[in-house]
Tab-separated table of C-alpha atoms and ligand atoms in Angstrom:
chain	number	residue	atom	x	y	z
C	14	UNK	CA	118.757	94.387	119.576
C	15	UNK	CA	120.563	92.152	117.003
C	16	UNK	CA	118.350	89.330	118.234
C	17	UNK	CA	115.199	90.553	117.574
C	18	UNK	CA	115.816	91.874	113.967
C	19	UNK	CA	113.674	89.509	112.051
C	20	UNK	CA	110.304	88.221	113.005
C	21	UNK	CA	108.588	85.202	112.343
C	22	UNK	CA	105.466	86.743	110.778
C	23	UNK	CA	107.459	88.872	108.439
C	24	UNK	CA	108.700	85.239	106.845
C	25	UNK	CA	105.944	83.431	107.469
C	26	UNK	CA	103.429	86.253	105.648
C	27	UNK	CA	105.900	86.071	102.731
C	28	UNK	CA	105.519	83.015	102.362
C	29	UNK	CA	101.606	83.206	102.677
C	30	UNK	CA	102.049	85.654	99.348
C	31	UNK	CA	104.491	83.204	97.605
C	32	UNK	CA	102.270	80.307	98.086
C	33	UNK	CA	98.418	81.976	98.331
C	34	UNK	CA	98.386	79.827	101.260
C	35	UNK	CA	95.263	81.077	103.926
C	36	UNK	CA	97.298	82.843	106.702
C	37	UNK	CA	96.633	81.517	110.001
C	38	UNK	CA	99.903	82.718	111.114
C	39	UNK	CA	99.094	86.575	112.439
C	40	UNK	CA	96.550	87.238	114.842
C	41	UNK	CA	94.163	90.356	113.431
C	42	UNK	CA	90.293	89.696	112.687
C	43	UNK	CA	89.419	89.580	108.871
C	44	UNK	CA	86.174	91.383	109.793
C	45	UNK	CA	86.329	94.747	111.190
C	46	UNK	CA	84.745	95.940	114.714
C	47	UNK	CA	81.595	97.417	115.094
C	48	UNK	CA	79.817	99.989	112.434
C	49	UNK	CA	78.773	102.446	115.258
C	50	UNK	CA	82.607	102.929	116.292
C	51	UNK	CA	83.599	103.347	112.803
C	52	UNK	CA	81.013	106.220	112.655
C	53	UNK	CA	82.250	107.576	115.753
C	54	UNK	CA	85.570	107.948	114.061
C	55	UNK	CA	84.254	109.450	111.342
C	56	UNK	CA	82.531	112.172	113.112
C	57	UNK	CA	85.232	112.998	115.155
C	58	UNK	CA	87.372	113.470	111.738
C	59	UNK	CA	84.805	115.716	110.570
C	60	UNK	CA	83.675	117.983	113.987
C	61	UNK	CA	87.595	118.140	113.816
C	62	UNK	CA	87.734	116.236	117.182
C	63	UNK	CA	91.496	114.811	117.877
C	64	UNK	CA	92.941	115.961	114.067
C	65	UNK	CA	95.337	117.746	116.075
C	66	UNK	CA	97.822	116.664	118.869
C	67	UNK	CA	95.755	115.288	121.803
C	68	UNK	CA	96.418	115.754	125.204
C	69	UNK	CA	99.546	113.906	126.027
C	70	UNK	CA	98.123	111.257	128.381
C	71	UNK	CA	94.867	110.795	126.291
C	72	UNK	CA	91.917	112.581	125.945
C	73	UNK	CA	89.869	113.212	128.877
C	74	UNK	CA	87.060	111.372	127.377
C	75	UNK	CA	88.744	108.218	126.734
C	76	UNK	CA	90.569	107.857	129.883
C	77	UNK	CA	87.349	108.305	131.779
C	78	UNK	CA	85.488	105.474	129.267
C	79	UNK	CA	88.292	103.191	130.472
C	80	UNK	CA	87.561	104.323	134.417
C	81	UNK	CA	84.339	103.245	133.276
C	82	UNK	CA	85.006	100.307	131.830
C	83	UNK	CA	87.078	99.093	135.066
C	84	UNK	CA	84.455	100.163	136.837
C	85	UNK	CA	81.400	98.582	135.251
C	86	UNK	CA	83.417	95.289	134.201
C	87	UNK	CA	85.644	94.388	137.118
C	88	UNK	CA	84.488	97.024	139.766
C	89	UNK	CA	88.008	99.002	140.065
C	90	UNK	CA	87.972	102.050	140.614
C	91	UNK	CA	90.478	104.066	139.458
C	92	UNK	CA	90.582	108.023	138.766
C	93	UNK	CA	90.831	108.873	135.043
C	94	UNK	CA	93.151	112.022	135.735
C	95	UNK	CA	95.751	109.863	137.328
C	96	UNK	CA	95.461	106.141	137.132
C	97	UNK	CA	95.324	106.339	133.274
C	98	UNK	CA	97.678	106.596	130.038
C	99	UNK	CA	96.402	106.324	126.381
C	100	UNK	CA	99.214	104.700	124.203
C	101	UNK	CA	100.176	103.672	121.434
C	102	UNK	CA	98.128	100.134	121.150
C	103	UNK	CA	99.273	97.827	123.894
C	104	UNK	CA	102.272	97.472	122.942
C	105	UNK	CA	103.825	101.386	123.487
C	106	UNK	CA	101.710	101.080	127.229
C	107	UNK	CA	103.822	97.391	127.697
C	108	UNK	CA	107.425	98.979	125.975
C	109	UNK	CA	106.448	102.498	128.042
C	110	UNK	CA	106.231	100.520	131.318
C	111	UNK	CA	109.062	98.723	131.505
C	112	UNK	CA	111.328	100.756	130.118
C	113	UNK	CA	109.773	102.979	132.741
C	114	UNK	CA	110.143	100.216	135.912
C	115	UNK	CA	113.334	98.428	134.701
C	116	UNK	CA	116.726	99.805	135.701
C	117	UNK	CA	119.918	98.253	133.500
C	118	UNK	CA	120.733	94.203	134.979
C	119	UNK	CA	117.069	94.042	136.706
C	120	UNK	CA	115.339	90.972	135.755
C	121	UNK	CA	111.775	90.393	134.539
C	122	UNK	CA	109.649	87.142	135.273
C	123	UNK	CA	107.291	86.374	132.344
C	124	UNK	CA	105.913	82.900	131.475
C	125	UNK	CA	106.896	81.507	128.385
C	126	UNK	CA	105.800	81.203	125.405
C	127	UNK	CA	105.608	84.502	125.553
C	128	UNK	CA	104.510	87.954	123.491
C	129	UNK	CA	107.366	88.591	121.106
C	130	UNK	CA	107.048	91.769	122.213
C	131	UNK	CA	108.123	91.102	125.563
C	132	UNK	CA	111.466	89.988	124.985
C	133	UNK	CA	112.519	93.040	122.467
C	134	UNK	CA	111.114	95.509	124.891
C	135	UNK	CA	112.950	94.047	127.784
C	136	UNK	CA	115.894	94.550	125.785
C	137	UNK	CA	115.431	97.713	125.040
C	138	UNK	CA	115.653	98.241	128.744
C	139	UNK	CA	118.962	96.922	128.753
C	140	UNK	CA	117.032	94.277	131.435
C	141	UNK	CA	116.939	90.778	131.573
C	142	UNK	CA	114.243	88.364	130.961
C	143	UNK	CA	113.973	85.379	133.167
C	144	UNK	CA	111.464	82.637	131.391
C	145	UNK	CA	109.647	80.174	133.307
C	146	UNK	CA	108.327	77.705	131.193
C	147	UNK	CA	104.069	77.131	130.895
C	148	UNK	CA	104.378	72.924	129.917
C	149	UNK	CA	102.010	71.674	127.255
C	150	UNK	CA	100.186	70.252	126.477
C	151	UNK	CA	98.114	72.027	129.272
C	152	UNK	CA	99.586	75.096	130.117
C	153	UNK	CA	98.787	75.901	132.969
C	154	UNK	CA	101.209	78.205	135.258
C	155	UNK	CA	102.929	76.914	137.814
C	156	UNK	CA	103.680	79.370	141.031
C	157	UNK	CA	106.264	77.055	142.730
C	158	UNK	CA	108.253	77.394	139.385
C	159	UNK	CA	107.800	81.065	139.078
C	160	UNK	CA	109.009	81.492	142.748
C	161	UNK	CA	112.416	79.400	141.897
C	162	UNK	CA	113.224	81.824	139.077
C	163	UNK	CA	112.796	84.803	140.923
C	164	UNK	CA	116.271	85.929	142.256
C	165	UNK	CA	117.292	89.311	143.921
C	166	UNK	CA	117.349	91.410	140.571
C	167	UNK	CA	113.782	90.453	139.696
C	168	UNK	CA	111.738	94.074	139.441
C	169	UNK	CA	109.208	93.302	137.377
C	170	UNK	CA	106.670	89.876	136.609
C	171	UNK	CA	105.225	90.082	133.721
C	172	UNK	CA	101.754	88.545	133.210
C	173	UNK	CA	99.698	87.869	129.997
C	174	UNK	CA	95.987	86.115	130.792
C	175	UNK	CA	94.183	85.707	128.405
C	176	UNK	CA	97.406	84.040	126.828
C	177	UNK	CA	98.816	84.493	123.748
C	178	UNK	CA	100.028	81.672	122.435
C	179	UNK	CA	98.348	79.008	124.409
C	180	UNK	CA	94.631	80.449	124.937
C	181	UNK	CA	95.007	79.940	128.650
C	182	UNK	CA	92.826	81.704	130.917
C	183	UNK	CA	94.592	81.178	134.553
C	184	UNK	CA	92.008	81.041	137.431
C	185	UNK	CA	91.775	82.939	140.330
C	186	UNK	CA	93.040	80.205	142.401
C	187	UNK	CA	95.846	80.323	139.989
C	188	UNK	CA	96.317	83.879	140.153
C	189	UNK	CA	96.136	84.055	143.853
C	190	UNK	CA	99.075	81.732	143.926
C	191	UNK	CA	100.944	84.096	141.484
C	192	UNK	CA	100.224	86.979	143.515
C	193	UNK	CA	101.599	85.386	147.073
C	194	UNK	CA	105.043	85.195	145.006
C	195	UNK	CA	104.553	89.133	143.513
C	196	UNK	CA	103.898	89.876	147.469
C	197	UNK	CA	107.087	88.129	149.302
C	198	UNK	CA	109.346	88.722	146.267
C	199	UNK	CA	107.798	92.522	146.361
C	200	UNK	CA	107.619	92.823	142.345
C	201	UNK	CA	105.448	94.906	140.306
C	202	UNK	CA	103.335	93.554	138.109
C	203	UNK	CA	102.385	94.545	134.389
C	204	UNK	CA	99.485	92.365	133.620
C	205	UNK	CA	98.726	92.080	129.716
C	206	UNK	CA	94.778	91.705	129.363
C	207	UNK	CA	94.654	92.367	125.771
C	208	UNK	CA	92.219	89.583	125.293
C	209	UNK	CA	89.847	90.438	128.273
C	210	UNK	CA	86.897	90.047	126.288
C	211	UNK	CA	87.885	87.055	124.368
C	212	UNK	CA	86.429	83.807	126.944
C	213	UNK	CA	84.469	81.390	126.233
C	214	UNK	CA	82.643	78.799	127.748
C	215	UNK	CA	81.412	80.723	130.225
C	216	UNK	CA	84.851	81.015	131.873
C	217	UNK	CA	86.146	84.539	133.919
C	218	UNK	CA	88.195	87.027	133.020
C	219	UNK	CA	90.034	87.637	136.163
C	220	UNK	CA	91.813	91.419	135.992
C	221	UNK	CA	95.220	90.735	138.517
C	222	UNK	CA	94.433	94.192	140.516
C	223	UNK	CA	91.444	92.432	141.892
C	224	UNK	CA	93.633	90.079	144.104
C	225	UNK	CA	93.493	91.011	147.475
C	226	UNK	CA	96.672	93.392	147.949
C	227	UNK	CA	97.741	93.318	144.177
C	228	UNK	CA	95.723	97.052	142.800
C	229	UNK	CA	98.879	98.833	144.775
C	230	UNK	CA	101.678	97.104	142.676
C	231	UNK	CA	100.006	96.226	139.531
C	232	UNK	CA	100.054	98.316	136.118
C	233	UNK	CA	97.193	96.733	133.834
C	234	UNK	CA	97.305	96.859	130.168
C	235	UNK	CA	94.194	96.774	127.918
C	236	UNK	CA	94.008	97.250	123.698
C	237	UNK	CA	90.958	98.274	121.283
C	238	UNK	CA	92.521	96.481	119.117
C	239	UNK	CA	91.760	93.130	120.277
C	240	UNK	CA	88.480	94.511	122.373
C	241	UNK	CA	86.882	96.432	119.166
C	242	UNK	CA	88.791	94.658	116.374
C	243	UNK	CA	90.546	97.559	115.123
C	244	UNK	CA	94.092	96.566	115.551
C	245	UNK	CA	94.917	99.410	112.657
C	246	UNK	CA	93.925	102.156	115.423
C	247	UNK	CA	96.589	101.463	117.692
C	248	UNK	CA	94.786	102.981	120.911
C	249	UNK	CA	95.675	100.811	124.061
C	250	UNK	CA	96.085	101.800	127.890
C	251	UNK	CA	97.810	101.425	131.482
C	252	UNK	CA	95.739	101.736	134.237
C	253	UNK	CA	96.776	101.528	137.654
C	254	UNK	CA	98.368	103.150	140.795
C	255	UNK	CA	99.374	107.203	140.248
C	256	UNK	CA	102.905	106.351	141.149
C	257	UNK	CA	103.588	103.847	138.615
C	258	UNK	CA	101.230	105.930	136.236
C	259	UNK	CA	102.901	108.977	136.626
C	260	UNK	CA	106.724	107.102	135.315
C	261	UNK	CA	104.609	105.471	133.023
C	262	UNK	CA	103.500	108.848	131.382
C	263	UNK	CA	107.022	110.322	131.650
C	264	UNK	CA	107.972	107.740	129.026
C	265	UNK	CA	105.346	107.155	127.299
C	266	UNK	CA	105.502	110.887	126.060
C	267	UNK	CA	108.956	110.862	125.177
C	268	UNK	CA	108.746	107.257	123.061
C	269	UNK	CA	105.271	108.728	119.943
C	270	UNK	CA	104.419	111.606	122.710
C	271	UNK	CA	100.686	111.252	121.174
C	272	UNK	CA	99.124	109.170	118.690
C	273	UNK	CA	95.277	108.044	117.181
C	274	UNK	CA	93.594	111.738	117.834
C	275	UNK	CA	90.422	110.812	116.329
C	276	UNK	CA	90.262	107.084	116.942
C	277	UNK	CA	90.433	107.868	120.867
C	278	UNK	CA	87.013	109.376	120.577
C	279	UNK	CA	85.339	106.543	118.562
C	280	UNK	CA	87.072	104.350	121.203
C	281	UNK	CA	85.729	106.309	123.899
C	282	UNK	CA	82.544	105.238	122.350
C	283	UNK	CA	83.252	102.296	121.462
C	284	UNK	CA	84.513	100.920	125.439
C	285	UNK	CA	80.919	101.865	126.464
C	286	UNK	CA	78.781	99.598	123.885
C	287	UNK	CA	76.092	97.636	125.504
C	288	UNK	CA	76.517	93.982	127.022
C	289	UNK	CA	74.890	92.629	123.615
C	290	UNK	CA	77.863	93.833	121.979
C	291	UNK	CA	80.379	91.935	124.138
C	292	UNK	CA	78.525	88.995	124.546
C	293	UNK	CA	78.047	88.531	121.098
C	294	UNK	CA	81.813	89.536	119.880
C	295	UNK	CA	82.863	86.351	122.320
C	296	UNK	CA	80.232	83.843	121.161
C	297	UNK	CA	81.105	84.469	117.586
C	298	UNK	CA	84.533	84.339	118.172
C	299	UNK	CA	84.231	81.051	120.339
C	300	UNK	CA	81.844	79.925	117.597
C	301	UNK	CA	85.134	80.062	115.054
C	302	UNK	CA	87.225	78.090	117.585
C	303	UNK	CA	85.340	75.664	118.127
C	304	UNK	CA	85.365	75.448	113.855
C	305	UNK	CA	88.850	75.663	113.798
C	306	UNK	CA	89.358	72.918	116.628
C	307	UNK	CA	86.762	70.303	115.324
C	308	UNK	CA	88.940	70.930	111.850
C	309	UNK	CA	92.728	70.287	113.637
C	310	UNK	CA	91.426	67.502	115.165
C	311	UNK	CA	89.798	65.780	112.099
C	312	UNK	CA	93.198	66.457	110.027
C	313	UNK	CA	95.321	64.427	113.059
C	314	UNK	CA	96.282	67.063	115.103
C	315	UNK	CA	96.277	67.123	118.968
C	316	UNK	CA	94.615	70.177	120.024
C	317	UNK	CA	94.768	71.944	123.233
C	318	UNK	CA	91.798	73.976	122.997
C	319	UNK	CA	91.875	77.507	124.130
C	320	UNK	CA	89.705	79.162	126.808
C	321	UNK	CA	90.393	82.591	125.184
C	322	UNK	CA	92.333	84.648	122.621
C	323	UNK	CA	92.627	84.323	119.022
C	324	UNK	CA	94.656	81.198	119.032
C	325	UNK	CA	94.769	77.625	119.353
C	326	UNK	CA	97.851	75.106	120.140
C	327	UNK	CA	98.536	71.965	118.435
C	328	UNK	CA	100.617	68.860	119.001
C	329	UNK	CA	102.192	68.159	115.333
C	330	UNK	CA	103.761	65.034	116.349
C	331	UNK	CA	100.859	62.746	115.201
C	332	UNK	CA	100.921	63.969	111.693
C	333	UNK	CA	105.192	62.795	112.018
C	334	UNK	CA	106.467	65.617	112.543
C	335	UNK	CA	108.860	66.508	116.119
C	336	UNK	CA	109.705	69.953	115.229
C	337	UNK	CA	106.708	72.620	114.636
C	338	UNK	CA	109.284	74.830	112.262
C	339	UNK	CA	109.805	71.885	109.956
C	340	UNK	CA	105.680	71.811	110.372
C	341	UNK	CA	105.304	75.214	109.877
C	342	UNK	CA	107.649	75.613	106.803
C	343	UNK	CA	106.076	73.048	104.885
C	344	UNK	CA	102.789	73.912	105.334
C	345	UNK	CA	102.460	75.753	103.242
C	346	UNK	CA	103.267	74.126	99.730
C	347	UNK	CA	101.928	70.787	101.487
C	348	UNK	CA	97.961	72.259	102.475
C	349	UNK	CA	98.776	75.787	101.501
C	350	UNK	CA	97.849	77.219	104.938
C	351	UNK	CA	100.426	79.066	107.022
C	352	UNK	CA	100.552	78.789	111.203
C	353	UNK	CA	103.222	79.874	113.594
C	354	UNK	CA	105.824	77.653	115.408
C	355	UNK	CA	105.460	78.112	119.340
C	356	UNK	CA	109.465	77.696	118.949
C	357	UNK	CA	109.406	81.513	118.444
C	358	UNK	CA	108.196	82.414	121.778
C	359	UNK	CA	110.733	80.537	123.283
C	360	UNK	CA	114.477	81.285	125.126
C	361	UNK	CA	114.749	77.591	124.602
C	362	UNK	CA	113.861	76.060	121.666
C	363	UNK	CA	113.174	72.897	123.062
C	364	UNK	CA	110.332	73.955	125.516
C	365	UNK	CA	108.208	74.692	122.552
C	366	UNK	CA	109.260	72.070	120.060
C	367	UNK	CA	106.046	69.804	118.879
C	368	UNK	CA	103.714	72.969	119.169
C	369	UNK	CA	101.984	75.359	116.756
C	370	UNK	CA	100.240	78.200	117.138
C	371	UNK	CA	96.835	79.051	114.738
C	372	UNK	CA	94.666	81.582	114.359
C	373	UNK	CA	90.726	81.721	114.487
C	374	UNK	CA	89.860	85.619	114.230
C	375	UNK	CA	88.739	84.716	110.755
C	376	UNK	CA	85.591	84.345	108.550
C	377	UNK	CA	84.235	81.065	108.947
C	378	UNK	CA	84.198	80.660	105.583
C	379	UNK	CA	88.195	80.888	105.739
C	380	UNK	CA	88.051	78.366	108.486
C	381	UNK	CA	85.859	76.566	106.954
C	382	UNK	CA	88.435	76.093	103.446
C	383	UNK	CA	91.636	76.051	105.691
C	384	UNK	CA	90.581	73.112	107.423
C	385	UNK	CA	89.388	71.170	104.310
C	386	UNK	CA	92.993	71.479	102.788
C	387	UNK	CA	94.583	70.543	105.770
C	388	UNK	CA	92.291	67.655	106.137
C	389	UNK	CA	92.843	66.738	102.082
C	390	UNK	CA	96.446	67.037	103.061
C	391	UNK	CA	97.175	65.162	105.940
C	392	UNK	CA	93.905	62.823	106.744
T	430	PLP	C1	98.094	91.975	120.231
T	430	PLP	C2	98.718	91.913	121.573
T	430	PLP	C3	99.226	93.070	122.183
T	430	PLP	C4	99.358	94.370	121.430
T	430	PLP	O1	98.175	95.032	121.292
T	430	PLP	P1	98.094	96.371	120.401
T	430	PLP	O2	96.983	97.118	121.043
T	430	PLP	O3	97.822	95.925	119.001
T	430	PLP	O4	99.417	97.064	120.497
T	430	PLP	C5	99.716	92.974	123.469
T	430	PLP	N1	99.733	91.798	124.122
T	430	PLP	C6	99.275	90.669	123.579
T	430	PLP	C7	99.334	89.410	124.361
T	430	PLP	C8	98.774	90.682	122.274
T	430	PLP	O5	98.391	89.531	121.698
């Protein structure tokens, strides 16, 4: 695990606090989710609901407001006794599945830039990641190049749309190419929809188990975190098939065995919230991108504007710069604002060179100053 013992936010965050520059660099909202579910938590704390260790896979409730939530969102059915695990935020459901799917020297497909947490986890199960690279400035995924990277060890693809870094939403059409390669290659599929709420434009989230043929061999990840903006709470999920469920669990249990007692309830709650709710969570967060965009591009940067997620990319190489660490690590003393190198989510740190990942989960008002200093510092 030597490789993964220092992060790029860790140094990036100090130097936020060294410099008071605004940190663009993590992706967590400055404004917390919604009242109601903070209520909901309360109450739960205080009718002494989930104080105590919780069922292992999750609290019936919960798992059958994420049923739900399938069901009223994306029209999958799945059976909250066996198609569901509560964990740990996303990232314990991800690290649970594949240590759970990967044996020693299997390989894992994943497009990069990737998840940090991707590589580290694959690690951990002593497997092996294969990266296939998603080209700016576009990024879109290409299915021919998947297929060429996919040897006889590959076990697992791992898919993240929305995407974090690049704000990619992939389209069906794009999917359904991905998903001829999961078939032929017969590989499971984790698919990361963290950011299933967070599209704009009018654009389609587009769960992978609703490919024709995929529900069978795909596990699907899903966060509160990024879908109520309580990243503190650390409740996520895996939904999918009861075989893959069932190793899932066996894992799972044995990695925090339960976690977030009270916060499953408010969850619970909180995954059932009217359309108004998640309709206006996207438009205000699409409202801040387009903020945050108008500002890169006024300062000189070439921006590839997202579709979804927290993030957008930029080009750095018409402000003079080829390398987006150099960027990144001067930043901050130069417009005191701090943004992450796509470098980072990289095997090869070529592929990501010229590119830099920022955040927009903030107040506008934050926006609002970080883009005047960048613009008083570079335009
Ligand atoms: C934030 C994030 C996660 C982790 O979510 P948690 O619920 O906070 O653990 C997983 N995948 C992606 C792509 C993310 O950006």
């Amino acid at each position: 695990m030597r490789e993964h013992s220092s992060t790029v936010f860790g140094e990036m965050s100090a130097l936020a606090a060294r410099t008071g520059a605004i940190n663009l660099g993590q992706g967590f909202p400055d404004t917390d989710g919604p009242d109601v579910v903070k209520r909901a938590a309360i109450r739960a704390i205080t009718e002494g609901r989930g104080n105590q260790y919780p069922p292992a896979h999750g609290v019936p409730e919960l798992r059958r407001a994420i049923a739900a939530h399938q069901q009223r969102f994306y029209r999958i059915d799945i059976d909250p006794d066996t198609d569901v695990v509560v964990a740990t935020g996303a990232s314990e459901a991800i690290a649970a599945t594949l240590l759970a799917l990967l044996e020693p020297g299997d390989e894992v497909v994943m497009f990069a830039p990737w998840f940090d947490l991707y590589a580290a986890a694959t690690s951990l199960a002593a497997a092996t990641r294969v990266s296939v690279p998603l080209a700016g400035p576009a990024f879109r995924p290409d299915a021919a190049a998947l297929e060429r990277a996919v040897t006889d060890r590959t076990r697992v693809l791992l898919l993240n749309s929305p995407h974090n870094p690049t704000g990619t939403v992939f389209t069906r059409d794009e999917l359904a190419q991905i998903a001829l390669v999961a078939e032929r290659h017969d590989l499971v599929v984790i698919s990361d929809e963290a950011y299933e709420h967070l599209v704009f434009d009018g654009s389609t989230h587009v769960p992978f188990a609703t490919l024709p043929g995929m529900a069978e061999r795909t596990v699907t990840i899903g966060s509160a975190g990024k879908s109520l903006s309580m990243t503190g709470w650390k409740v996520g999920w895996a939904t999918g098939p009861a075989d893959l469920i069932a190793a899932v669990r066996v894992v799972r249990q044995h990695l925090s065995y339960v976690s977030s007692g009270p916060f499953q309830w408010a969850v619970a709650e909180g995954l059932a919230l009217p359309d108004s709710y998640w309709h206006g969570f996207a438009d205000q967060l699409q409202s801040q991108r387009d903020l945050l965009c108008a500002g890169l591009t006024a300062a000189g940067l070439s921006v590839t504007v997202p579709q979804g997620t927290y993030f957008a990319t930029t080009d750095v190489r018409p402000l003079g710069y080829d390398d987006g660490w150099a960027f990144c690590r001067d930043l901050p003393d130069r417009a005191g604002v701090v943004a992450i190198p796509h470098e980072v989510f990289h095997d090869d740190p070529d592929a990501g060179k010229p590119y830099v990942r920022w955040a927009f989960c903030k107040r506008p008002e934050v926006l609002t100053e970080a883009v005047g200093r960048l613009r008083n510092a570079f335009a």
